[in-house]
Amino acid sequence: MHFGDMRKFGISVLISLLLVLLVDLFTFKYPPGGSTSGNGNPGILVLAPALLYLIGLLIYTFFFMKNLFVSVKNAASKEVPILLICFILTFLLLITMDISDLRNQLGGFTNDPESAVYRFGWLNQYTNTLFYNIYIVLLGISLVSLVSWITVSASTSKQKDKSA
């Protein structure tokens, strides 16, 4: 594992976090008792490239973490998957709380007549952050890291079985 690889990975994650901020910046916030905007969804201009970037980041994360786990002697230890599973569960909880919070802010979602976004599509100027936020990025990185760990552990155990 080279320092350059770590730097590339860090920069890639920072770019993804910048995209999270941009999606949030272009997502309208509904003020309680306010009215909805009919000016379209400017957030989709950032959301689409951000989601594509996330796919690329997750592919890169798989190979980066695989190389990292191969280069670390004790990467097959049981603490790594336990920690990653704890991260995954935490991010799932935070995503659920985020969805609930947005539902409360909007008074429901698109199928609730009392909602500020009643009859809007699921992807609208108030819900962009449901599809791309910090929790989703970190959940994706954690899931892919777990898959990388499983891949390395499986290949390591096969090599040990062949040599025994």
PDB file of C-alpha atoms in Angstrom:
ATOM      1  CA  MET A   1       0.000   0.000   0.000  1.00  0.00           C
ATOM      2  CA  HIS A   2       1.516   3.273  -1.127  1.00  0.00           C
ATOM      3  CA  PHE A   3       0.990   6.727   0.331  1.00  0.00           C
ATOM      4  CA  GLY A   4      -0.174   7.904  -3.100  1.00  0.00           C
ATOM      5  CA  ASP A   5      -3.032   5.388  -3.041  1.00  0.00           C
ATOM      6  CA  MET A   6      -4.137   6.617   0.368  1.00  0.00           C
ATOM      7  CA  ARG A   7      -3.973  10.217  -0.805  1.00  0.00           C
ATOM      8  CA  LYS A   8      -6.067   9.413  -3.912  1.00  0.00           C
ATOM      9  CA  PHE A   9      -8.644   7.654  -1.767  1.00  0.00           C
ATOM     10  CA  GLY A  10      -8.767  10.553   0.708  1.00  0.00           C
ATOM     11  CA  ILE A  11      -9.188  13.087  -2.085  1.00  0.00           C
ATOM     12  CA  SER A  12     -11.930  10.947  -3.649  1.00  0.00           C
ATOM     13  CA  VAL A  13     -13.820  10.843  -0.350  1.00  0.00           C
ATOM     14  CA  LEU A  14     -13.400  14.616   0.092  1.00  0.00           C
ATOM     15  CA  ILE A  15     -14.821  15.220  -3.388  1.00  0.00           C
ATOM     16  CA  SER A  16     -17.783  13.043  -2.473  1.00  0.00           C
ATOM     17  CA  LEU A  17     -18.295  15.068   0.712  1.00  0.00           C
ATOM     18  CA  LEU A  18     -18.153  18.281  -1.323  1.00  0.00           C
ATOM     19  CA  LEU A  19     -20.884  16.837  -3.544  1.00  0.00           C
ATOM     20  CA  VAL A  20     -22.939  16.090  -0.410  1.00  0.00           C
ATOM     21  CA  LEU A  21     -22.665  19.764   0.516  1.00  0.00           C
ATOM     22  CA  LEU A  22     -23.646  20.872  -2.993  1.00  0.00           C
ATOM     23  CA  VAL A  23     -26.693  18.574  -3.071  1.00  0.00           C
ATOM     24  CA  ASP A  24     -27.738  19.954   0.309  1.00  0.00           C
ATOM     25  CA  LEU A  25     -27.156  23.531  -0.863  1.00  0.00           C
ATOM     26  CA  PHE A  26     -29.392  23.026  -3.922  1.00  0.00           C
ATOM     27  CA  THR A  27     -32.131  21.222  -1.989  1.00  0.00           C
ATOM     28  CA  PHE A  28     -34.928  23.548  -0.868  1.00  0.00           C
ATOM     29  CA  LYS A  29     -35.752  23.664   2.829  1.00  0.00           C
ATOM     30  CA  TYR A  30     -39.469  23.757   3.570  1.00  0.00           C
ATOM     31  CA  PRO A  31     -40.278  26.344   6.252  1.00  0.00           C
ATOM     32  CA  PRO A  32     -43.070  25.242   8.624  1.00  0.00           C
ATOM     33  CA  GLY A  33     -46.318  26.745   7.432  1.00  0.00           C
ATOM     34  CA  GLY A  34     -44.612  28.013   4.289  1.00  0.00           C
ATOM     35  CA  SER A  35     -45.528  27.475   0.673  1.00  0.00           C
ATOM     36  CA  THR A  36     -43.903  25.212  -1.877  1.00  0.00           C
ATOM     37  CA  SER A  37     -41.780  26.383  -4.741  1.00  0.00           C
ATOM     38  CA  GLY A  38     -42.782  25.594  -8.293  1.00  0.00           C
ATOM     39  CA  ASN A  39     -39.463  26.620  -9.784  1.00  0.00           C
ATOM     40  CA  GLY A  40     -38.237  23.133 -10.566  1.00  0.00           C
ATOM     41  CA  ASN A  41     -35.469  21.085  -9.006  1.00  0.00           C
ATOM     42  CA  PRO A  42     -32.029  22.704  -9.313  1.00  0.00           C
ATOM     43  CA  GLY A  43     -30.588  20.001  -7.048  1.00  0.00           C
ATOM     44  CA  ILE A  44     -30.906  17.410  -9.792  1.00  0.00           C
ATOM     45  CA  LEU A  45     -28.090  19.195 -11.635  1.00  0.00           C
ATOM     46  CA  VAL A  46     -25.762  18.159  -8.809  1.00  0.00           C
ATOM     47  CA  LEU A  47     -27.551  14.979  -7.707  1.00  0.00           C
ATOM     48  CA  ALA A  48     -27.120  13.054 -10.963  1.00  0.00           C
ATOM     49  CA  PRO A  49     -23.340  13.578 -11.233  1.00  0.00           C
ATOM     50  CA  ALA A  50     -22.979  12.985  -7.468  1.00  0.00           C
ATOM     51  CA  LEU A  51     -24.663   9.583  -7.709  1.00  0.00           C
ATOM     52  CA  LEU A  52     -22.483   8.633 -10.672  1.00  0.00           C
ATOM     53  CA  TYR A  53     -19.414   9.764  -8.752  1.00  0.00           C
ATOM     54  CA  LEU A  54     -20.531   7.681  -5.769  1.00  0.00           C
ATOM     55  CA  ILE A  55     -20.699   4.563  -7.944  1.00  0.00           C
ATOM     56  CA  GLY A  56     -17.138   5.198  -9.105  1.00  0.00           C
ATOM     57  CA  LEU A  57     -16.002   5.907  -5.543  1.00  0.00           C
ATOM     58  CA  LEU A  58     -17.485   2.641  -4.313  1.00  0.00           C
ATOM     59  CA  ILE A  59     -15.755   0.658  -7.071  1.00  0.00           C
ATOM     60  CA  TYR A  60     -12.478   2.394  -6.239  1.00  0.00           C
ATOM     61  CA  THR A  61     -13.097   1.756  -2.508  1.00  0.00           C
ATOM     62  CA  PHE A  62     -13.467  -1.973  -3.142  1.00  0.00           C
ATOM     63  CA  PHE A  63     -10.047  -2.249  -4.776  1.00  0.00           C
ATOM     64  CA  PHE A  64      -8.400   0.198  -2.379  1.00  0.00           C
ATOM     65  CA  MET A  65      -9.681  -1.639   0.701  1.00  0.00           C
ATOM     66  CA  LYS A  66      -8.847  -5.018  -0.835  1.00  0.00           C
ATOM     67  CA  ASN A  67      -5.236  -3.896  -1.344  1.00  0.00           C
ATOM     68  CA  LEU A  68      -5.176  -2.418   2.152  1.00  0.00           C
ATOM     69  CA  PHE A  69      -6.445  -5.631   3.755  1.00  0.00           C
ATOM     70  CA  VAL A  70      -3.939  -7.715   1.757  1.00  0.00           C
ATOM     71  CA  SER A  71      -1.053  -5.485   2.865  1.00  0.00           C
ATOM     72  CA  VAL A  72      -2.008  -5.566   6.556  1.00  0.00           C
ATOM     73  CA  LYS A  73      -0.931  -8.759   8.307  1.00  0.00           C
ATOM     74  CA  ASN A  74      -3.872  -9.040  10.710  1.00  0.00           C
ATOM     75  CA  ALA A  75      -6.573  -7.857   8.315  1.00  0.00           C
ATOM     76  CA  ALA A  76      -8.320 -11.202   8.699  1.00  0.00           C
ATOM     77  CA  SER A  77      -8.910 -10.546  12.396  1.00  0.00           C
ATOM     78  CA  LYS A  78     -12.489 -10.622  13.610  1.00  0.00           C
ATOM     79  CA  GLU A  79     -12.467  -7.005  14.829  1.00  0.00           C
ATOM     80  CA  VAL A  80     -12.585  -5.559  11.315  1.00  0.00           C
ATOM     81  CA  PRO A  81     -15.965  -7.013  10.270  1.00  0.00           C
ATOM     82  CA  ILE A  82     -17.464  -6.359  13.701  1.00  0.00           C
ATOM     83  CA  LEU A  83     -16.451  -2.707  13.460  1.00  0.00           C
ATOM     84  CA  LEU A  84     -17.727  -2.423   9.879  1.00  0.00           C
ATOM     85  CA  ILE A  85     -21.059  -4.035  10.825  1.00  0.00           C
ATOM     86  CA  CYS A  86     -21.383  -1.553  13.704  1.00  0.00           C
ATOM     87  CA  PHE A  87     -20.745   1.295  11.245  1.00  0.00           C
ATOM     88  CA  ILE A  88     -23.323  -0.129   8.824  1.00  0.00           C
ATOM     89  CA  LEU A  89     -25.971  -0.435  11.529  1.00  0.00           C
ATOM     90  CA  THR A  90     -25.224   3.073  12.797  1.00  0.00           C
ATOM     91  CA  PHE A  91     -25.520   4.610   9.333  1.00  0.00           C
ATOM     92  CA  LEU A  92     -28.760   2.703   8.673  1.00  0.00           C
ATOM     93  CA  LEU A  93     -30.178   4.119  11.904  1.00  0.00           C
ATOM     94  CA  LEU A  94     -29.065   7.637  10.977  1.00  0.00           C
ATOM     95  CA  ILE A  95     -30.599   7.301   7.499  1.00  0.00           C
ATOM     96  CA  THR A  96     -33.880   6.156   9.055  1.00  0.00           C
ATOM     97  CA  MET A  97     -33.825   9.116  11.443  1.00  0.00           C
ATOM     98  CA  ASP A  98     -33.055  11.485   8.546  1.00  0.00           C
ATOM     99  CA  ILE A  99     -36.025  10.154   6.557  1.00  0.00           C
ATOM    100  CA  SER A 100     -38.300  10.493   9.580  1.00  0.00           C
ATOM    101  CA  ASP A 101     -37.116  14.053  10.190  1.00  0.00           C
ATOM    102  CA  LEU A 102     -37.774  15.059   6.581  1.00  0.00           C
ATOM    103  CA  ARG A 103     -41.205  13.412   6.713  1.00  0.00           C
ATOM    104  CA  ASN A 104     -42.031  15.518   9.780  1.00  0.00           C
ATOM    105  CA  GLN A 105     -40.753  18.714   8.135  1.00  0.00           C
ATOM    106  CA  LEU A 106     -42.849  18.132   5.019  1.00  0.00           C
ATOM    107  CA  GLY A 107     -45.927  16.892   6.854  1.00  0.00           C
ATOM    108  CA  GLY A 108     -45.713  13.536   5.088  1.00  0.00           C
ATOM    109  CA  PHE A 109     -44.476  12.393   1.735  1.00  0.00           C
ATOM    110  CA  THR A 110     -45.798  12.479  -1.808  1.00  0.00           C
ATOM    111  CA  ASN A 111     -48.905  10.344  -1.204  1.00  0.00           C
ATOM    112  CA  ASP A 112     -50.122  12.186   1.924  1.00  0.00           C
ATOM    113  CA  PRO A 113     -52.707  14.929   1.147  1.00  0.00           C
ATOM    114  CA  GLU A 114     -51.454  16.985   4.129  1.00  0.00           C
ATOM    115  CA  SER A 115     -47.881  16.971   2.844  1.00  0.00           C
ATOM    116  CA  ALA A 116     -46.103  19.964   1.342  1.00  0.00           C
ATOM    117  CA  VAL A 117     -44.988  17.673  -1.488  1.00  0.00           C
ATOM    118  CA  TYR A 118     -48.341  15.993  -2.119  1.00  0.00           C
ATOM    119  CA  ARG A 119     -48.499  14.834  -5.754  1.00  0.00           C
ATOM    120  CA  PHE A 120     -44.839  15.680  -6.338  1.00  0.00           C
ATOM    121  CA  GLY A 121     -42.595  12.887  -7.553  1.00  0.00           C
ATOM    122  CA  TRP A 122     -40.299  11.250  -5.023  1.00  0.00           C
ATOM    123  CA  LEU A 123     -37.376  13.125  -6.516  1.00  0.00           C
ATOM    124  CA  ASN A 124     -38.230  16.782  -6.003  1.00  0.00           C
ATOM    125  CA  GLN A 125     -36.625  20.009  -4.807  1.00  0.00           C
ATOM    126  CA  TYR A 126     -37.289  19.087  -1.148  1.00  0.00           C
ATOM    127  CA  THR A 127     -36.122  15.456  -1.127  1.00  0.00           C
ATOM    128  CA  ASN A 128     -32.791  15.449  -2.976  1.00  0.00           C
ATOM    129  CA  THR A 129     -30.908  14.833   0.249  1.00  0.00           C
ATOM    130  CA  LEU A 130     -32.786  11.565   0.789  1.00  0.00           C
ATOM    131  CA  PHE A 131     -30.941  10.110  -2.187  1.00  0.00           C
ATOM    132  CA  TYR A 132     -27.454  11.485  -1.553  1.00  0.00           C
ATOM    133  CA  ASN A 133     -26.188  12.479   1.861  1.00  0.00           C
ATOM    134  CA  ILE A 134     -23.252  11.853   4.176  1.00  0.00           C
ATOM    135  CA  TYR A 135     -24.876   8.781   5.711  1.00  0.00           C
ATOM    136  CA  ILE A 136     -25.432   7.144   2.320  1.00  0.00           C
ATOM    137  CA  VAL A 137     -21.840   7.817   1.266  1.00  0.00           C
ATOM    138  CA  LEU A 138     -20.433   6.401   4.511  1.00  0.00           C
ATOM    139  CA  LEU A 139     -22.849   3.449   4.444  1.00  0.00           C
ATOM    140  CA  GLY A 140     -21.690   2.629   0.905  1.00  0.00           C
ATOM    141  CA  ILE A 141     -18.027   2.864   1.879  1.00  0.00           C
ATOM    142  CA  SER A 142     -18.635   0.651   4.924  1.00  0.00           C
ATOM    143  CA  LEU A 143     -20.582  -1.962   2.943  1.00  0.00           C
ATOM    144  CA  VAL A 144     -17.979  -2.112   0.194  1.00  0.00           C
ATOM    145  CA  SER A 145     -15.189  -2.313   2.789  1.00  0.00           C
ATOM    146  CA  LEU A 146     -16.950  -5.279   4.392  1.00  0.00           C
ATOM    147  CA  VAL A 147     -17.275  -7.001   1.019  1.00  0.00           C
ATOM    148  CA  SER A 148     -13.558  -6.346   0.403  1.00  0.00           C
ATOM    149  CA  TRP A 149     -12.684  -7.815   3.788  1.00  0.00           C
ATOM    150  CA  ILE A 150     -14.799 -10.906   3.077  1.00  0.00           C
ATOM    151  CA  THR A 151     -13.107 -11.307  -0.307  1.00  0.00           C
ATOM    152  CA  VAL A 152      -9.608 -11.056   1.171  1.00  0.00           C
ATOM    153  CA  SER A 153     -10.486 -13.338   4.105  1.00  0.00           C
ATOM    154  CA  ALA A 154     -11.935 -15.969   1.783  1.00  0.00           C
ATOM    155  CA  SER A 155      -8.877 -15.954  -0.486  1.00  0.00           C
ATOM    156  CA  THR A 156      -6.534 -16.001   2.540  1.00  0.00           C
ATOM    157  CA  SER A 157      -8.303 -19.007   4.066  1.00  0.00           C
ATOM    158  CA  LYS A 158      -8.188 -20.846   0.710  1.00  0.00           C
ATOM    159  CA  GLN A 159      -4.431 -20.234   0.504  1.00  0.00           C
ATOM    160  CA  LYS A 160      -3.976 -21.542   4.058  1.00  0.00           C
ATOM    161  CA  ASP A 161      -6.002 -24.661   3.222  1.00  0.00           C
ATOM    162  CA  LYS A 162      -3.871 -25.367   0.146  1.00  0.00           C
ATOM    163  CA  SER A 163      -0.612 -24.969   2.055  1.00  0.00           C
ATOM    164  CA  ALA A 164      -1.760 -27.214   4.930  1.00  0.00           C
TER     165      ALA A 164
END
